């Protein structure tokens, strides 16, 4: 269906914000339902995460064959991944192929930012204004803005004074960046830093890494995929997808064959057997350790066995014991922060042109015109890379002026922590859906399978409203409070609250510390949602 212009504004059934993995599939489903739709994307191209994160070494840490859409058997059959873990350019190529194949382009507006989305109670419509001066009116507004898409702002004195080159891994330039012969500084040692540091070190004259918190990293073990392997996987895709839906984190880490989770305690076996199991999954590459013993995320003693294993690996790889100890995580359980996957990250610190500065105890004093000062010592730099992460799950939403019933401002309503039902909707914000938003399993589970499930739920809600001949759907206050209690209870049974991670908002100064994800796992979330729909959309009110 086509959009309609009326009185200087555009009228449509659905507005989608964001053209990443979730937004593109959401657009496809809405078009299939015969609804008029407009997708608005701030970037100059589609892809979301894979459009913006172009930094050296950027690639997915879930196997390509799993980190892919499952809604179309034809798409699964025709697309051949070249590597076990696809790189950013290949992922972007894949998403552009999806847009071509399913005729999505005519409904997408690029280089357009949504400034505000305000609910009009008289018309029961969302009024969306963009930076281009447009106004769009829609019955349903779907935020597909991503859980890791709002870059964290540097909170270091003097960031604007640096006269050299400055880059953010979260907003990397489209054109090539040359570090040849330059003194480069990287602030941060999270996932994007762990992926990019080995490549920057090969090129730079000298690299200085400023680390606040050491992170656990495991080898990626990437490799090319041959046609025989791909054929074998494609022949069993249906079984693989079923296994994903039953896996706690929504992926099974295939590497030739699925790595089934162990349903026993890490403490129930001998140290020799446990070491063998860890070694097997470690050498399998990627995030396979997530699917080992059942109590690693709930039992401190069990968790420590894996932490000790990974700490030994760090000391085996890094020659200087002082540097190895600096790179060894301390003060939080392993897996309570998202595990990183690397290619030669630890080995990079054996290079003569790489220096590690620990700024945990003695923070960076300031950025100067020519470098960074720590403990009164200036480290001269020609280029500076910020790999400092994101305002996860909420930042992309609170950066938009979103107002619901009675002029309620979403940012103010979430000041003490986000409140949602199923991680999908918020009371007093009717017909506003958040894909991969706070309170869902986003960030914990495999992104595409999580997105596909939530999008199916959104379409169920829209169809429920239309069949009832009503105008709006939103959760009740009681259902929202119950969901908040539920995810807090689920979190309290785990070790996640013991880490200062973005799972609890601890990486953003001033952000309320509260659990941001449903830690009950993907299968439990699927079952919860299915039960709610089966009970006539329990907890939702349709008016």
PDB file of C-alpha atoms in Angstrom, residues 33-34 147 158 263 271 286 303 355 360 374 464 488 506 539:
ATOM      1  CA  UNK A  33       0.500  -7.810   5.819  1.00  0.00           C
ATOM      2  CA  UNK A  34      -0.568  -5.230   3.225  1.00  0.00           C
ATOM      3  CA  UNK A 147      20.456  -2.369  21.610  1.00  0.00           C
ATOM      4  CA  UNK A 158      40.116  17.809  27.150  1.00  0.00           C
ATOM      5  CA  UNK A 263      23.054 -30.041  31.842  1.00  0.00           C
ATOM      6  CA  UNK A 271      39.169 -31.300  37.519  1.00  0.00           C
ATOM      7  CA  UNK A 286      33.813 -18.341  19.244  1.00  0.00           C
ATOM      8  CA  UNK A 303      32.186 -19.853  37.682  1.00  0.00           C
ATOM      9  CA  UNK A 355      52.414  -0.615  25.251  1.00  0.00           C
ATOM     10  CA  UNK A 360      41.891   1.646  36.379  1.00  0.00           C
ATOM     11  CA  UNK A 374      48.330   9.668  32.930  1.00  0.00           C
ATOM     12  CA  UNK A 464      -5.093  -8.362  17.310  1.00  0.00           C
ATOM     13  CA  UNK A 488      14.722  -8.670  38.468  1.00  0.00           C
ATOM     14  CA  UNK A 506      27.068   0.628  34.887  1.00  0.00           C
ATOM     15  CA  UNK A 539      -1.505  -8.051  30.263  1.00  0.00           C
TER      16      UNK A 539
END
